[in-house]
XYZ file of C-alpha atoms in Angstrom:
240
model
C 0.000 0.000 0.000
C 0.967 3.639 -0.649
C 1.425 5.607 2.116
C 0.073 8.978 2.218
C 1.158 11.989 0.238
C -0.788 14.832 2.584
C -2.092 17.959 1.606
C -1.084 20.704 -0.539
C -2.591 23.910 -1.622
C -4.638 24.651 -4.641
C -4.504 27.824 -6.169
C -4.737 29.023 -9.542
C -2.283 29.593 -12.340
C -1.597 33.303 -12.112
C -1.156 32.636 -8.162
C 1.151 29.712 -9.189
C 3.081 31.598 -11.372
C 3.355 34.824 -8.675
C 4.517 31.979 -6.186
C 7.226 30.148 -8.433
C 8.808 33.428 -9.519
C 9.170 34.397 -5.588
C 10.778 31.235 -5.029
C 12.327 31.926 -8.409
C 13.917 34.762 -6.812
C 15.376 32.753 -3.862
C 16.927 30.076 -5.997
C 18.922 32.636 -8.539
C 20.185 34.252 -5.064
C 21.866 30.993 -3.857
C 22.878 30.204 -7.227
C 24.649 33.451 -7.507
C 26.321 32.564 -3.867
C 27.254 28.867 -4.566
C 29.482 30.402 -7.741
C 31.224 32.699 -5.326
C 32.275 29.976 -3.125
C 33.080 27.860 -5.688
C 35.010 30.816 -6.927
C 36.745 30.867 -3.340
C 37.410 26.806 -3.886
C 39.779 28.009 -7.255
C 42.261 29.568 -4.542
C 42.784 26.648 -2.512
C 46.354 26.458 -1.639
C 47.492 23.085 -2.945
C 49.744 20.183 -1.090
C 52.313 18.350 -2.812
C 51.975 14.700 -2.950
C 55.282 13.356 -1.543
C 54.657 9.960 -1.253
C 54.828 6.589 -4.080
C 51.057 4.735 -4.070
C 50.763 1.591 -6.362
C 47.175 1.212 -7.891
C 45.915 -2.534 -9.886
C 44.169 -2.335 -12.847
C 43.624 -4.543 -16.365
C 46.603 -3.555 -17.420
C 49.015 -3.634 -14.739
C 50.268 -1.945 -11.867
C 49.870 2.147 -12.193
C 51.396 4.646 -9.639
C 49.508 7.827 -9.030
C 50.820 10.118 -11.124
C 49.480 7.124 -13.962
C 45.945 7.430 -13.308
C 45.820 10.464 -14.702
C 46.006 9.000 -18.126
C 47.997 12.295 -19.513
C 45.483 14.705 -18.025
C 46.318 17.562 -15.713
C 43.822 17.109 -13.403
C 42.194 13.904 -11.334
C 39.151 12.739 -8.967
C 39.517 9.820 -7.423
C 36.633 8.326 -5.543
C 36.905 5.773 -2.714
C 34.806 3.585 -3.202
C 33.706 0.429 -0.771
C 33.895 -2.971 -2.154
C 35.629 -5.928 0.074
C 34.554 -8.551 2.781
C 34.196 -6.414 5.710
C 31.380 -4.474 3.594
C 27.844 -5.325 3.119
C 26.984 -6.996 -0.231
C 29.999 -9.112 -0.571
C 30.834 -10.469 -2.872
C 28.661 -10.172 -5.558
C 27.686 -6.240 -4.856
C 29.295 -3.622 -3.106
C 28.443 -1.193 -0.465
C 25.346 0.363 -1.893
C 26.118 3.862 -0.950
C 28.680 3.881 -2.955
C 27.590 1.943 -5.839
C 24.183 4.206 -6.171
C 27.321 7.119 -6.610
C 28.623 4.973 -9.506
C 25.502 5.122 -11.098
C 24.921 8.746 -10.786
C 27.914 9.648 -12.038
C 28.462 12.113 -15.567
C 30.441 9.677 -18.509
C 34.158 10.164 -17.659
C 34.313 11.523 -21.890
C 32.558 14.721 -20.566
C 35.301 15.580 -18.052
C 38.053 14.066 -19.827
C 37.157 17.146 -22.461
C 38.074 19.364 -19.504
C 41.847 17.877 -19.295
C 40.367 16.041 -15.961
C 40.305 12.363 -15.281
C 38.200 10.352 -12.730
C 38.768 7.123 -11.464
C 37.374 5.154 -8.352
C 39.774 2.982 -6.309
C 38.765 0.281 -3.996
C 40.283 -2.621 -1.697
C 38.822 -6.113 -3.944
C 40.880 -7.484 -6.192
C 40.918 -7.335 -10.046
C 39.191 -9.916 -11.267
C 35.594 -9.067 -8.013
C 35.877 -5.424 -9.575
C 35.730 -6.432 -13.167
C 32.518 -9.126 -12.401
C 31.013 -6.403 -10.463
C 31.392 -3.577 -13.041
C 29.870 -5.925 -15.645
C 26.811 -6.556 -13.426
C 26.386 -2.996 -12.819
C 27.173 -1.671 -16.626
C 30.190 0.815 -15.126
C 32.516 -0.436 -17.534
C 32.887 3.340 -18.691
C 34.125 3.942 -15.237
C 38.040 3.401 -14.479
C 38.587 0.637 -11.946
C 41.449 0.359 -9.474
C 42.683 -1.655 -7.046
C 44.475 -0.677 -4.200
C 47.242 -2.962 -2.929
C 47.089 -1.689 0.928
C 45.737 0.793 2.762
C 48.224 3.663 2.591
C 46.562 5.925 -0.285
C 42.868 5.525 2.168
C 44.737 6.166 5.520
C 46.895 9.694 4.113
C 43.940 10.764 2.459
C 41.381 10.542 4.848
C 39.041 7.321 3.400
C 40.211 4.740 5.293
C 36.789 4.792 7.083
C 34.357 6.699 4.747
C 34.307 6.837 1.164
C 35.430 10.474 -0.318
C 36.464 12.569 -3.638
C 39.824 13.792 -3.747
C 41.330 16.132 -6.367
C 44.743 16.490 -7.823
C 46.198 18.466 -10.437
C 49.476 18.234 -11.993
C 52.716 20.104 -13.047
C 54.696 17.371 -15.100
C 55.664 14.837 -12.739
C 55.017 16.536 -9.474
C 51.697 15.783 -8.040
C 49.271 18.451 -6.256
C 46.173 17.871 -3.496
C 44.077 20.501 -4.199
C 40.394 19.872 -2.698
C 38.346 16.989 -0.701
C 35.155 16.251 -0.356
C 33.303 13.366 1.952
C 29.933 12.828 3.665
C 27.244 15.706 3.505
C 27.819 17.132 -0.148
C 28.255 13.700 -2.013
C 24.958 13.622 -2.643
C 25.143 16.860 -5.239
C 27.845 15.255 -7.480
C 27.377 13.140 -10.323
C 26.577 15.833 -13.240
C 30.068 16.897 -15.147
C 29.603 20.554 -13.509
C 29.765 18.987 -9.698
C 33.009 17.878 -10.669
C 34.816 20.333 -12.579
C 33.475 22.494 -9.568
C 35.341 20.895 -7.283
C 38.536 21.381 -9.608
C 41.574 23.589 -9.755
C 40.828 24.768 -12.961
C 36.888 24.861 -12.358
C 34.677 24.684 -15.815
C 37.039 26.537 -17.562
C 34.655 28.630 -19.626
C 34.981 32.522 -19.203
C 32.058 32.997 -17.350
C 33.548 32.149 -14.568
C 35.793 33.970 -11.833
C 39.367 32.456 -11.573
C 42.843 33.223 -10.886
C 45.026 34.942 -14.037
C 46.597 32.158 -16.447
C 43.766 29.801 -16.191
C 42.658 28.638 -19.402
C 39.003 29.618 -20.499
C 37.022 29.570 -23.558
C 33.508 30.187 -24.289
C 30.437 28.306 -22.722
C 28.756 25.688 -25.020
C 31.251 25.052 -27.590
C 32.814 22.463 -26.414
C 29.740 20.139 -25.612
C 29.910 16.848 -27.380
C 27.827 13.446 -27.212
C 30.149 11.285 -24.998
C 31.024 8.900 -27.859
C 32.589 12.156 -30.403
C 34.926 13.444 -28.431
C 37.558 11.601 -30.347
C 40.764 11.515 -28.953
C 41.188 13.795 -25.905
C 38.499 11.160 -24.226
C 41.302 8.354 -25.114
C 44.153 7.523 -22.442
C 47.189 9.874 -22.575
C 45.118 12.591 -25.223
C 47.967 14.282 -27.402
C 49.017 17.612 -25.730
C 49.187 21.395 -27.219
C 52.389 21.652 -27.756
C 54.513 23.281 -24.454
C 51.783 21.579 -22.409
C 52.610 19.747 -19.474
């Protein structure tokens, strides 16, 4: 049985429309103040990663600096998937898997020179069963050998989004994000908010020497990106 929905008010259009544009009104004024703080995220010192972490995929052993796939930036999720979690073994924790399948195609922010990946402690061959069941094999897949990467970056305990840009081979924390909040990421804009380099269209309020280009253009079906979606995109030349 349905349980039930209560009562609402009943009014007509014109008084609709007079009460939506108040509201209206509201939601423009916290829009307006969630892009100045997310203005305020852009100047976020940054902390250099000093220490080697060894991450198992497909294809072999990767260190950090390797999961970003030639891209300056990266988001790597925590994500809960062992014995000690509920689901085992044939699903995962299901906080973390309702994430997964929230989450904006990887293409969209690999357009924005950003990579995401999501990291967890079962082996190879659980993650690849479970990423067929689930249809995230768009999603990059690692596992992680120990606990050292979760312990220094605060998921040992609770999953959590850290971001990292890069400056050749040096290797920068720049923001983290766990608990309350998680809920509002999955679309590509979540994300590249909660980058170093932000959306990078020139709309937005950043820091001199960030790249920016115009709004829209860049906007592609996930499957026509061509090659800056691929691993290790060819660089403008001078990049790093």
């Amino acid at each position: 049985m349905r349980e039930p929905i209560g009562d609402f008010d009943v009014v007509s259009q014109d008084e609709w429309k007079a009460a939506r544009e108040k509201l209206l009104a509201e939601e423009k004024t916290l829009m307006k103040a969630k892009d100045r703080l997310v203005a305020k995220r852009r100047l976020l010192p940054v902390t250099e990663v000093d220490r080697s972490y060894r991450f198992m995929g497909t294809n072999g052993d990767r260190d950090l600096l390797g999961l970003f796939e030639g891209r300056r930036q990266l988001i790597v999720y925590r994500f809960f998937y062992a014995p000690d979690v509920e689901n085992w073994p044939d699903g995962a924790c299901s906080g973390c898997s309702m994430f997964a399948d929230t989450v904006v195609h990887p293409a969209h922010l690999a357009a924005r020179d950003t990579t995401l990946a999501f990291v967890t402690a079962a082996p190879v061959d659980k993650i690849e069963s479970l990423r067929e069941r689930m249809g995230w094999d768009h999603i990059p897949f690692y596992s992680l050998p120990d606990e050292r990467f979760s312990r220094d970056f605060g998921v040992e305990e609770l999953f959590g989004l850290n971001v990292f840009i890069r400056r050749g081979e040096r290797v920068f924390r720049t923001y983290f994000l766990n608990g309350r909040g998680i809920e509002e990421i999955g679309p590509v804009w979540s994300f590249l908010d909660m980058t170093l380099l932000g959306r990078q269209e020139n709309w937005q309020e950043v820091p001199p020497g960030r790249p920016q280009r115009d709004p829209y253009t860049w906007w592609r079906l996930h499957d026509n990106y061509g090659p800056i979606a691929a691993p290790n995109p060819p660089q403008p030349k001078g990049d790093a």
